[in-house]
């Protein structure tokens, strides 16, 4: 099937993928007077008296803004807010279809961090949460950190943390398959941008002790003096053995390779230098860092990619619909590390001991159990960590 052609036809036929559907009928005078004037004044007065009642009388309790400035769209790069709109519409569809969460795409003409922050703060009263999407690094770090600190609704950059949660879930089960523990394995991550940095933070939260980050210039280490602040931070908190060099030096004796970089960066020969029962997550899209058959030829035991045509697809749709559903259900102020880790374990634990195998370490994208399991785990973690208001 030619998906490019089919997508163009679908988008043109429907003029996009989302629209507004009324929850109530307005077919007579009484219905009109209740939905709009004069009746609508009463919920307005109630909210004015008690601002928290906005969750009771409006759609805020189940509405997420999908916000992007179009600076890092899929594999297309900085294509602008208009060109990014089809992706944000698609994200809104996934929120609804997989998690029962209403979402609305908002593409803004704002390239610097301060402008994006200002736009998000301005629209925040309307929404129960904000999902940041396709915003380039390093601005995305400042944007998310500032909004998390200054808003009282959950803010979540899916390109960072959604990826990190699903990768962590997959690695939990991959390690179960090969009989290794998170705190004992050596992990190499290639491509420490927004997603890569979040993956490292998430794995450290999950107990990983030995992680080496590798960028286009080589390993990150203490005093590496990168031009990017987050890479200098990674150099301080990772690479405990202070390995210097490139991917070759980092991979010698490694148990896990995680790629969020570019096609072909990993070879069969490099895989052979890894530890026995190696795990490889090659997530560059659409072409991974190494193809599964090439990795297997190098002795890799468990292989995952971001593609649906290979086993073990690492797909963010396993995370964000249920995560926001859980956060919204308890009116969480934030999405913290405990909630993210709870989501990762909820996804991983759906694969039972009997079903877990080298080619089955993570549920499929259409597994109907995922959103509810994630939502319940996230809601409970929000309560336990003190950010739930219900």
mmCIF file of C-alpha atoms in Angstrom:
data_model
loop_
_atom_site.group_PDB
_atom_site.id
_atom_site.type_symbol
_atom_site.label_atom_id
_atom_site.label_comp_id
_atom_site.label_asym_id
_atom_site.label_seq_id
_atom_site.Cartn_x
_atom_site.Cartn_y
_atom_site.Cartn_z
ATOM 1 C CA UNK A 1 0.000 0.000 0.000
ATOM 2 C CA UNK A 2 1.223 3.490 -0.861
ATOM 3 C CA UNK A 3 0.725 5.208 2.503
ATOM 4 C CA UNK A 4 1.859 8.594 1.185
ATOM 5 C CA UNK A 5 -0.843 8.584 -1.467
ATOM 6 C CA UNK A 6 -3.466 7.191 0.903
ATOM 7 C CA UNK A 7 -2.625 9.816 3.531
ATOM 8 C CA UNK A 8 -2.953 12.672 1.047
ATOM 9 C CA UNK A 9 -6.326 11.376 -0.136
ATOM 10 C CA UNK A 10 -7.606 10.925 3.432
ATOM 11 C CA UNK A 11 -6.468 14.350 4.610
ATOM 12 C CA UNK A 12 -7.912 16.069 1.535
ATOM 13 C CA UNK A 13 -11.230 14.220 1.708
ATOM 14 C CA UNK A 14 -11.831 15.063 5.370
ATOM 15 C CA UNK A 15 -9.914 18.359 5.488
ATOM 16 C CA UNK A 16 -7.840 17.014 8.352
ATOM 17 C CA UNK A 17 -8.591 14.424 11.024
ATOM 18 C CA UNK A 18 -10.264 16.189 13.944
ATOM 19 C CA UNK A 19 -13.290 18.418 14.480
ATOM 20 C CA UNK A 20 -15.625 19.623 17.203
ATOM 21 C CA UNK A 21 -18.498 17.349 18.225
ATOM 22 C CA UNK A 22 -21.101 18.795 20.581
ATOM 23 C CA UNK A 23 -21.898 16.791 23.729
ATOM 24 C CA UNK A 24 -25.371 18.332 23.909
ATOM 25 C CA UNK A 25 -28.194 19.006 21.493
ATOM 26 C CA UNK A 26 -29.410 22.514 20.683
ATOM 27 C CA UNK A 27 -32.618 21.887 18.795
ATOM 28 C CA UNK A 28 -35.153 23.998 20.675
ATOM 29 C CA UNK A 29 -35.408 27.196 22.734
ATOM 30 C CA UNK A 30 -34.955 25.477 26.107
ATOM 31 C CA UNK A 31 -31.827 23.660 24.965
ATOM 32 C CA UNK A 32 -30.419 26.868 23.500
ATOM 33 C CA UNK A 33 -31.146 28.802 26.684
ATOM 34 C CA UNK A 34 -29.447 26.107 28.783
ATOM 35 C CA UNK A 35 -26.358 25.680 26.616
ATOM 36 C CA UNK A 36 -25.947 29.389 25.979
ATOM 37 C CA UNK A 37 -27.619 32.565 27.188
ATOM 38 C CA UNK A 38 -29.181 33.064 29.672
ATOM 39 C CA UNK A 39 -28.473 29.731 31.401
ATOM 40 C CA UNK A 40 -24.726 29.639 30.734
ATOM 41 C CA UNK A 41 -24.253 32.589 33.069
ATOM 42 C CA UNK A 42 -24.850 30.374 36.108
ATOM 43 C CA UNK A 43 -21.816 28.058 35.635
ATOM 44 C CA UNK A 44 -19.800 31.199 34.876
ATOM 45 C CA UNK A 45 -20.826 32.653 38.228
ATOM 46 C CA UNK A 46 -20.012 29.392 40.023
ATOM 47 C CA UNK A 47 -16.540 29.271 38.480
ATOM 48 C CA UNK A 48 -15.984 32.927 39.354
ATOM 49 C CA UNK A 49 -16.794 32.115 42.996
ATOM 50 C CA UNK A 50 -14.675 28.944 43.003
ATOM 51 C CA UNK A 51 -12.145 28.651 40.162
ATOM 52 C CA UNK A 52 -11.734 24.895 40.744
ATOM 53 C CA UNK A 53 -15.322 24.467 39.548
ATOM 54 C CA UNK A 54 -13.998 24.937 36.010
ATOM 55 C CA UNK A 55 -13.217 21.214 36.216
ATOM 56 C CA UNK A 56 -16.834 20.494 37.133
ATOM 57 C CA UNK A 57 -18.623 22.647 34.576
ATOM 58 C CA UNK A 58 -16.339 22.622 31.494
ATOM 59 C CA UNK A 59 -14.325 20.229 29.370
ATOM 60 C CA UNK A 60 -11.071 21.193 31.134
ATOM 61 C CA UNK A 61 -11.083 18.001 33.213
ATOM 62 C CA UNK A 62 -10.510 15.837 30.127
ATOM 63 C CA UNK A 63 -8.927 18.202 27.602
ATOM 64 C CA UNK A 64 -5.243 18.303 26.617
ATOM 65 C CA UNK A 65 -3.516 20.859 24.397
ATOM 66 C CA UNK A 66 -1.117 19.310 21.893
ATOM 67 C CA UNK A 67 1.303 22.205 21.406
ATOM 68 C CA UNK A 68 4.066 22.441 18.806
ATOM 69 C CA UNK A 69 6.031 25.113 17.019
ATOM 70 C CA UNK A 70 6.966 22.711 14.218
ATOM 71 C CA UNK A 71 10.716 22.878 14.803
ATOM 72 C CA UNK A 72 11.393 19.134 15.069
ATOM 73 C CA UNK A 73 8.570 17.303 13.311
ATOM 74 C CA UNK A 74 9.022 13.523 13.016
ATOM 75 C CA UNK A 75 12.036 13.028 10.778
ATOM 76 C CA UNK A 76 11.277 16.174 8.788
ATOM 77 C CA UNK A 77 12.988 18.751 11.000
ATOM 78 C CA UNK A 78 12.028 22.415 11.264
ATOM 79 C CA UNK A 79 9.115 22.593 8.832
ATOM 80 C CA UNK A 80 7.054 25.225 10.625
ATOM 81 C CA UNK A 81 3.734 25.216 12.486
ATOM 82 C CA UNK A 82 1.475 24.916 9.446
ATOM 83 C CA UNK A 83 3.318 21.894 8.057
ATOM 84 C CA UNK A 84 3.363 20.309 11.508
ATOM 85 C CA UNK A 85 -0.412 20.577 11.953
ATOM 86 C CA UNK A 86 -1.252 17.189 10.363
ATOM 87 C CA UNK A 87 0.977 15.494 12.944
ATOM 88 C CA UNK A 88 -0.628 17.334 15.851
ATOM 89 C CA UNK A 89 -4.089 16.462 14.537
ATOM 90 C CA UNK A 90 -2.947 12.849 14.414
ATOM 91 C CA UNK A 91 -1.750 13.057 17.997
ATOM 92 C CA UNK A 92 -5.172 14.330 19.046
ATOM 93 C CA UNK A 93 -6.782 11.350 17.314
ATOM 94 C CA UNK A 94 -4.496 8.947 19.201
ATOM 95 C CA UNK A 95 -5.336 10.575 22.539
ATOM 96 C CA UNK A 96 -9.023 9.972 21.896
ATOM 97 C CA UNK A 97 -8.844 6.554 20.279
ATOM 98 C CA UNK A 98 -6.375 4.971 22.694
ATOM 99 C CA UNK A 99 -7.060 6.796 25.957
ATOM 100 C CA UNK A 100 -10.483 8.384 25.756
ATOM 101 C CA UNK A 101 -8.844 11.780 26.304
ATOM 102 C CA UNK A 102 -10.004 14.831 24.351
ATOM 103 C CA UNK A 103 -7.105 16.741 22.811
ATOM 104 C CA UNK A 104 -6.802 19.736 20.555
ATOM 105 C CA UNK A 105 -3.850 20.573 18.259
ATOM 106 C CA UNK A 106 -2.323 24.028 18.712
ATOM 107 C CA UNK A 107 0.520 24.961 16.359
ATOM 108 C CA UNK A 108 2.164 28.250 17.266
ATOM 109 C CA UNK A 109 4.426 30.589 15.306
ATOM 110 C CA UNK A 110 7.067 30.892 18.022
ATOM 111 C CA UNK A 111 10.671 29.774 17.671
ATOM 112 C CA UNK A 112 12.362 30.919 20.864
ATOM 113 C CA UNK A 113 11.752 29.318 24.244
ATOM 114 C CA UNK A 114 10.328 32.453 25.859
ATOM 115 C CA UNK A 115 7.651 32.826 23.177
ATOM 116 C CA UNK A 116 6.567 29.186 23.430
ATOM 117 C CA UNK A 117 6.414 29.454 27.213
ATOM 118 C CA UNK A 118 4.324 32.617 27.011
ATOM 119 C CA UNK A 119 1.898 31.038 24.539
ATOM 120 C CA UNK A 120 1.430 27.934 26.698
ATOM 121 C CA UNK A 121 0.884 29.987 29.841
ATOM 122 C CA UNK A 122 -1.686 32.111 28.019
ATOM 123 C CA UNK A 123 -3.811 29.121 26.940
ATOM 124 C CA UNK A 124 -3.370 27.059 30.137
ATOM 125 C CA UNK A 125 -6.708 28.108 31.723
ATOM 126 C CA UNK A 126 -8.569 26.196 29.007
ATOM 127 C CA UNK A 127 -6.786 22.864 29.385
ATOM 128 C CA UNK A 128 -6.307 20.159 31.996
ATOM 129 C CA UNK A 129 -2.838 19.361 30.651
ATOM 130 C CA UNK A 130 -0.337 20.305 27.964
ATOM 131 C CA UNK A 131 1.434 17.804 25.719
ATOM 132 C CA UNK A 132 4.469 19.430 24.114
ATOM 133 C CA UNK A 133 5.304 17.912 20.757
ATOM 134 C CA UNK A 134 8.008 18.173 18.114
ATOM 135 C CA UNK A 135 9.926 21.085 19.670
ATOM 136 C CA UNK A 136 13.641 21.039 18.983
ATOM 137 C CA UNK A 137 16.461 20.625 21.475
ATOM 138 C CA UNK A 138 17.786 22.375 23.521
ATOM 139 C CA UNK A 139 14.839 24.807 23.718
ATOM 140 C CA UNK A 140 12.500 21.954 24.641
ATOM 141 C CA UNK A 141 14.317 21.463 27.960
ATOM 142 C CA UNK A 142 13.839 25.057 29.103
ATOM 143 C CA UNK A 143 10.258 25.163 27.857
ATOM 144 C CA UNK A 144 9.167 22.061 29.725
ATOM 145 C CA UNK A 145 11.067 22.828 32.923
ATOM 146 C CA UNK A 146 9.678 26.367 33.097
ATOM 147 C CA UNK A 147 6.095 25.326 32.394
ATOM 148 C CA UNK A 148 6.268 22.486 34.919
ATOM 149 C CA UNK A 149 7.448 24.947 37.537
ATOM 150 C CA UNK A 150 5.029 27.786 36.772
ATOM 151 C CA UNK A 151 1.785 26.022 35.824
ATOM 152 C CA UNK A 152 -0.477 23.974 38.098
ATOM 153 C CA UNK A 153 -1.471 21.508 35.350
ATOM 154 C CA UNK A 154 0.625 18.583 34.081
ATOM 155 C CA UNK A 155 3.037 19.417 31.260
ATOM 156 C CA UNK A 156 4.631 16.551 29.360
ATOM 157 C CA UNK A 157 7.042 16.577 26.424
ATOM 158 C CA UNK A 158 6.202 13.276 24.760
ATOM 159 C CA UNK A 159 9.249 13.213 22.495
ATOM 160 C CA UNK A 160 11.345 13.118 25.661
ATOM 161 C CA UNK A 161 9.434 11.279 28.329
ATOM 162 C CA UNK A 162 6.975 9.205 26.328
ATOM 163 C CA UNK A 163 9.897 7.652 24.498
ATOM 164 C CA UNK A 164 11.802 7.222 27.762
ATOM 165 C CA UNK A 165 8.910 5.462 29.483
ATOM 166 C CA UNK A 166 8.318 2.978 26.657
ATOM 167 C CA UNK A 167 12.052 2.293 26.273
ATOM 168 C CA UNK A 168 12.282 1.631 30.009
ATOM 169 C CA UNK A 169 9.297 -0.723 29.865
ATOM 170 C CA UNK A 170 10.858 -2.632 26.991
ATOM 171 C CA UNK A 171 14.239 -2.830 28.711
ATOM 172 C CA UNK A 172 12.689 -4.101 31.953
ATOM 173 C CA UNK A 173 11.318 -7.074 30.038
ATOM 174 C CA UNK A 174 14.391 -7.536 27.840
ATOM 175 C CA UNK A 175 16.490 -7.852 30.983
ATOM 176 C CA UNK A 176 14.015 -10.346 32.387
ATOM 177 C CA UNK A 177 14.436 -12.414 29.217
ATOM 178 C CA UNK A 178 18.238 -12.514 29.431
ATOM 179 C CA UNK A 179 18.362 -12.822 33.221
ATOM 180 C CA UNK A 180 20.196 -9.574 33.963
ATOM 181 C CA UNK A 181 19.424 -6.732 36.379
ATOM 182 C CA UNK A 182 19.161 -3.026 35.608
ATOM 183 C CA UNK A 183 21.684 -2.046 38.271
ATOM 184 C CA UNK A 184 24.327 -4.446 36.922
ATOM 185 C CA UNK A 185 24.262 -3.909 33.158
ATOM 186 C CA UNK A 186 26.395 -1.597 31.052
ATOM 187 C CA UNK A 187 24.261 0.589 28.793
ATOM 188 C CA UNK A 188 25.366 2.654 25.798
ATOM 189 C CA UNK A 189 23.048 5.318 24.413
ATOM 190 C CA UNK A 190 23.841 6.834 21.031
ATOM 191 C CA UNK A 191 22.220 10.207 20.349
ATOM 192 C CA UNK A 192 21.814 12.164 23.617
ATOM 193 C CA UNK A 193 19.381 14.760 22.327
ATOM 194 C CA UNK A 194 15.973 15.400 23.865
ATOM 195 C CA UNK A 195 14.758 11.789 23.759
ATOM 196 C CA UNK A 196 18.171 10.317 24.551
ATOM 197 C CA UNK A 197 18.670 12.524 27.593
ATOM 198 C CA UNK A 198 15.205 11.667 28.928
ATOM 199 C CA UNK A 199 15.873 7.957 28.396
ATOM 200 C CA UNK A 200 19.074 8.205 30.422
ATOM 201 C CA UNK A 201 17.283 10.031 33.251
ATOM 202 C CA UNK A 202 14.468 7.470 33.239
ATOM 203 C CA UNK A 203 16.846 4.503 33.290
ATOM 204 C CA UNK A 204 18.750 6.063 36.170
ATOM 205 C CA UNK A 205 15.450 6.428 38.019
ATOM 206 C CA UNK A 206 14.817 2.738 37.284
ATOM 207 C CA UNK A 207 18.154 1.785 38.858
ATOM 208 C CA UNK A 208 20.726 1.833 36.038
ATOM 209 C CA UNK A 209 24.251 2.621 37.313
ATOM 210 C CA UNK A 210 26.502 2.362 34.260
ATOM 211 C CA UNK A 211 25.378 4.387 31.232
ATOM 212 C CA UNK A 212 27.616 5.902 28.568
ATOM 213 C CA UNK A 213 26.217 8.582 26.269
ATOM 214 C CA UNK A 214 27.772 8.949 22.822
ATOM 215 C CA UNK A 215 27.193 11.883 20.481
ATOM 216 C CA UNK A 216 28.656 12.653 17.064
ATOM 217 C CA UNK A 217 31.957 13.636 18.668
ATOM 218 C CA UNK A 218 32.322 10.619 20.960
ATOM 219 C CA UNK A 219 31.607 9.647 24.548
ATOM 220 C CA UNK A 220 30.487 12.195 27.118
ATOM 221 C CA UNK A 221 32.636 12.322 30.267
ATOM 222 C CA UNK A 222 33.510 14.686 33.098
ATOM 223 C CA UNK A 223 35.025 17.805 31.609
ATOM 224 C CA UNK A 224 34.076 16.908 28.030
ATOM 225 C CA UNK A 225 33.330 20.611 27.478
ATOM 226 C CA UNK A 226 30.435 20.208 25.069
ATOM 227 C CA UNK A 227 28.818 23.255 23.503
ATOM 228 C CA UNK A 228 25.466 21.959 24.823
ATOM 229 C CA UNK A 229 24.744 22.334 28.528
ATOM 230 C CA UNK A 230 22.735 19.143 28.902
ATOM 231 C CA UNK A 231 25.615 17.114 27.463
ATOM 232 C CA UNK A 232 28.030 18.551 30.009
ATOM 233 C CA UNK A 233 25.523 17.533 32.695
ATOM 234 C CA UNK A 234 25.374 14.022 31.231
ATOM 235 C CA UNK A 235 29.164 13.887 31.293
ATOM 236 C CA UNK A 236 29.030 14.569 35.026
ATOM 237 C CA UNK A 237 26.347 12.029 35.996
ATOM 238 C CA UNK A 238 27.043 9.155 33.569
ATOM 239 C CA UNK A 239 30.074 7.203 32.313
ATOM 240 C CA UNK A 240 31.320 6.107 35.760
ATOM 241 C CA UNK A 241 34.328 4.351 34.196
ATOM 242 C CA UNK A 242 35.194 7.518 32.244
ATOM 243 C CA UNK A 243 35.452 5.710 28.907
ATOM 244 C CA UNK A 244 36.788 7.963 26.171
ATOM 245 C CA UNK A 245 36.632 7.499 22.440
ATOM 246 C CA UNK A 246 33.724 6.750 20.164
ATOM 247 C CA UNK A 247 30.959 4.168 19.855
ATOM 248 C CA UNK A 248 33.498 1.375 19.391
ATOM 249 C CA UNK A 249 35.171 2.048 22.728
ATOM 250 C CA UNK A 250 31.846 2.518 24.517
ATOM 251 C CA UNK A 251 30.344 -0.722 23.226
ATOM 252 C CA UNK A 252 33.192 -3.044 24.248
ATOM 253 C CA UNK A 253 31.635 -5.341 26.850
ATOM 254 C CA UNK A 254 28.313 -3.463 26.910
ATOM 255 C CA UNK A 255 25.069 -5.307 27.650
ATOM 256 C CA UNK A 256 22.655 -2.819 26.068
ATOM 257 C CA UNK A 257 22.724 -0.468 23.075
ATOM 258 C CA UNK A 258 19.995 2.160 22.737
ATOM 259 C CA UNK A 259 19.979 4.227 19.565
ATOM 260 C CA UNK A 260 18.021 7.428 19.020
ATOM 261 C CA UNK A 261 20.350 8.712 16.351
ATOM 262 C CA UNK A 262 20.719 7.831 12.673
ATOM 263 C CA UNK A 263 20.630 4.836 10.322
ATOM 264 C CA UNK A 264 23.554 2.454 10.017
ATOM 265 C CA UNK A 265 25.556 3.737 12.983
ATOM 266 C CA UNK A 266 25.722 0.234 14.520
ATOM 267 C CA UNK A 267 27.296 -2.684 12.661
ATOM 268 C CA UNK A 268 27.340 -6.459 13.020
ATOM 269 C CA UNK A 269 31.021 -6.257 13.920
ATOM 270 C CA UNK A 270 30.363 -3.798 16.741
ATOM 271 C CA UNK A 271 27.579 -6.034 18.066
ATOM 272 C CA UNK A 272 30.090 -8.869 18.358
ATOM 273 C CA UNK A 273 32.118 -6.771 20.821
ATOM 274 C CA UNK A 274 29.171 -6.525 23.206
ATOM 275 C CA UNK A 275 28.583 -8.789 26.189
ATOM 276 C CA UNK A 276 26.846 -12.175 25.865
ATOM 277 C CA UNK A 277 23.047 -11.984 25.516
ATOM 278 C CA UNK A 278 23.245 -8.403 24.267
ATOM 279 C CA UNK A 279 20.180 -6.193 23.904
ATOM 280 C CA UNK A 280 19.829 -3.667 21.069
ATOM 281 C CA UNK A 281 17.112 -1.017 20.743
ATOM 282 C CA UNK A 282 17.675 0.654 17.360
ATOM 283 C CA UNK A 283 15.011 3.346 17.164
ATOM 284 C CA UNK A 284 16.028 5.679 14.366
ATOM 285 C CA UNK A 285 13.058 6.015 12.012
ATOM 286 C CA UNK A 286 12.273 4.972 9.413
ATOM 287 C CA UNK A 287 15.643 3.220 9.067
ATOM 288 C CA UNK A 288 17.116 1.959 12.359
ATOM 289 C CA UNK A 289 20.748 2.128 13.481
ATOM 290 C CA UNK A 290 21.009 -1.533 12.502
ATOM 291 C CA UNK A 291 18.543 -3.951 10.916
ATOM 292 C CA UNK A 292 17.405 -6.879 13.077
ATOM 293 C CA UNK A 293 18.998 -9.582 10.928
ATOM 294 C CA UNK A 294 22.343 -7.785 11.033
ATOM 295 C CA UNK A 295 22.156 -7.407 14.811
ATOM 296 C CA UNK A 296 21.231 -11.062 15.285
ATOM 297 C CA UNK A 297 24.185 -12.046 13.128
ATOM 298 C CA UNK A 298 26.369 -10.194 15.619
ATOM 299 C CA UNK A 299 25.062 -12.205 18.556
ATOM 300 C CA UNK A 300 22.351 -9.844 19.768
ATOM 301 C CA UNK A 301 19.687 -11.767 21.635
ATOM 302 C CA UNK A 302 16.894 -9.193 22.067
ATOM 303 C CA UNK A 303 16.193 -6.623 19.381
ATOM 304 C CA UNK A 304 13.681 -3.756 19.276
ATOM 305 C CA UNK A 305 13.026 -0.907 16.837
ATOM 306 C CA UNK A 306 10.509 1.876 16.341
ATOM 307 C CA UNK A 307 8.965 0.098 13.355
ATOM 308 C CA UNK A 308 5.719 -1.837 13.223
ATOM 309 C CA UNK A 309 6.994 -4.379 10.697
ATOM 310 C CA UNK A 310 9.475 -5.904 13.170
ATOM 311 C CA UNK A 311 8.821 -7.506 16.576
ATOM 312 C CA UNK A 312 9.106 -5.347 19.709
ATOM 313 C CA UNK A 313 8.022 -1.959 18.415
ATOM 314 C CA UNK A 314 8.852 0.877 20.820
ATOM 315 C CA UNK A 315 5.833 3.106 20.241
ATOM 316 C CA UNK A 316 4.892 6.177 22.323
ATOM 317 C CA UNK A 317 1.199 5.444 21.850
ATOM 318 C CA UNK A 318 1.648 2.841 24.593
ATOM 319 C CA UNK A 319 2.305 5.665 27.038
ATOM 320 C CA UNK A 320 0.815 9.121 26.545
ATOM 321 C CA UNK A 321 -2.945 8.372 26.256
ATOM 322 C CA UNK A 322 -3.053 6.348 29.474
ATOM 323 C CA UNK A 323 -0.582 8.605 31.254
ATOM 324 C CA UNK A 324 -2.692 11.720 30.688
ATOM 325 C CA UNK A 325 -5.874 9.805 31.426
ATOM 326 C CA UNK A 326 -4.454 8.832 34.812
ATOM 327 C CA UNK A 327 -3.088 12.300 35.562
ATOM 328 C CA UNK A 328 -6.363 13.998 34.617
ATOM 329 C CA UNK A 329 -8.444 11.525 36.632
ATOM 330 C CA UNK A 330 -6.830 12.694 39.878
ATOM 331 C CA UNK A 331 -6.301 16.270 38.706
ATOM 332 C CA UNK A 332 -2.523 15.943 39.112
ATOM 333 C CA UNK A 333 -0.476 19.134 39.343
ATOM 334 C CA UNK A 334 2.492 17.494 37.640
ATOM 335 C CA UNK A 335 3.751 14.323 35.977
ATOM 336 C CA UNK A 336 6.689 13.337 38.165
ATOM 337 C CA UNK A 337 9.309 10.584 38.055
ATOM 338 C CA UNK A 338 7.247 8.234 40.229
ATOM 339 C CA UNK A 339 4.336 8.504 37.815
ATOM 340 C CA UNK A 340 6.611 7.922 34.814
ATOM 341 C CA UNK A 341 8.226 4.861 36.402
ATOM 342 C CA UNK A 342 4.808 3.517 37.375
ATOM 343 C CA UNK A 343 3.737 3.861 33.742
ATOM 344 C CA UNK A 344 6.828 1.959 32.566
ATOM 345 C CA UNK A 345 6.195 -0.950 34.934
ATOM 346 C CA UNK A 346 2.482 -1.002 34.079
ATOM 347 C CA UNK A 347 3.373 -1.455 30.397
ATOM 348 C CA UNK A 348 6.086 -4.041 31.096
ATOM 349 C CA UNK A 349 3.975 -6.115 33.484
ATOM 350 C CA UNK A 350 1.279 -6.679 30.869
ATOM 351 C CA UNK A 351 3.666 -9.223 29.346
ATOM 352 C CA UNK A 352 3.407 -12.266 31.595
ATOM 353 C CA UNK A 353 6.237 -14.688 32.418
ATOM 354 C CA UNK A 354 4.617 -17.268 30.153
ATOM 355 C CA UNK A 355 4.325 -14.888 27.199
ATOM 356 C CA UNK A 356 7.637 -13.051 27.530
ATOM 357 C CA UNK A 357 10.260 -13.946 24.934
ATOM 358 C CA UNK A 358 13.015 -12.450 22.803
ATOM 359 C CA UNK A 359 10.382 -11.302 20.309
ATOM 360 C CA UNK A 360 7.703 -10.318 22.818
ATOM 361 C CA UNK A 361 8.964 -7.823 25.393
ATOM 362 C CA UNK A 362 6.326 -5.112 25.003
ATOM 363 C CA UNK A 363 2.582 -4.991 24.251
ATOM 364 C CA UNK A 364 1.386 -4.146 20.773
ATOM 365 C CA UNK A 365 0.087 -0.683 19.951
ATOM 366 C CA UNK A 366 -3.514 -1.957 19.741
ATOM 367 C CA UNK A 367 -3.487 -3.939 22.979
ATOM 368 C CA UNK A 368 -6.715 -2.736 24.670
ATOM 369 C CA UNK A 369 -5.310 -3.295 28.170
ATOM 370 C CA UNK A 370 -2.538 -0.741 27.961
ATOM 371 C CA UNK A 371 -4.261 2.620 28.481
ATOM 372 C CA UNK A 372 -6.248 1.464 31.493
ATOM 373 C CA UNK A 373 -3.251 -0.221 33.116
ATOM 374 C CA UNK A 374 -1.108 2.883 32.633
ATOM 375 C CA UNK A 375 -3.883 5.226 33.806
ATOM 376 C CA UNK A 376 -4.470 3.260 37.005
ATOM 377 C CA UNK A 377 -0.763 3.033 37.817
ATOM 378 C CA UNK A 378 -0.169 6.729 37.111
ATOM 379 C CA UNK A 379 -3.173 7.814 39.190
ATOM 380 C CA UNK A 380 -2.006 5.721 42.154
ATOM 381 C CA UNK A 381 1.552 7.041 41.875
ATOM 382 C CA UNK A 382 0.195 10.608 41.759
ATOM 383 C CA UNK A 383 -1.706 10.012 44.986
ATOM 384 C CA UNK A 384 1.274 8.402 46.701
ATOM 385 C CA UNK A 385 3.640 11.197 45.632
ATOM 386 C CA UNK A 386 1.322 13.983 46.726
ATOM 387 C CA UNK A 387 0.554 15.677 43.388
ATOM 388 C CA UNK A 388 -3.037 14.429 43.101
ATOM 389 C CA UNK A 389 -5.819 16.865 44.019
ATOM 390 C CA UNK A 390 -8.591 14.242 43.955
#
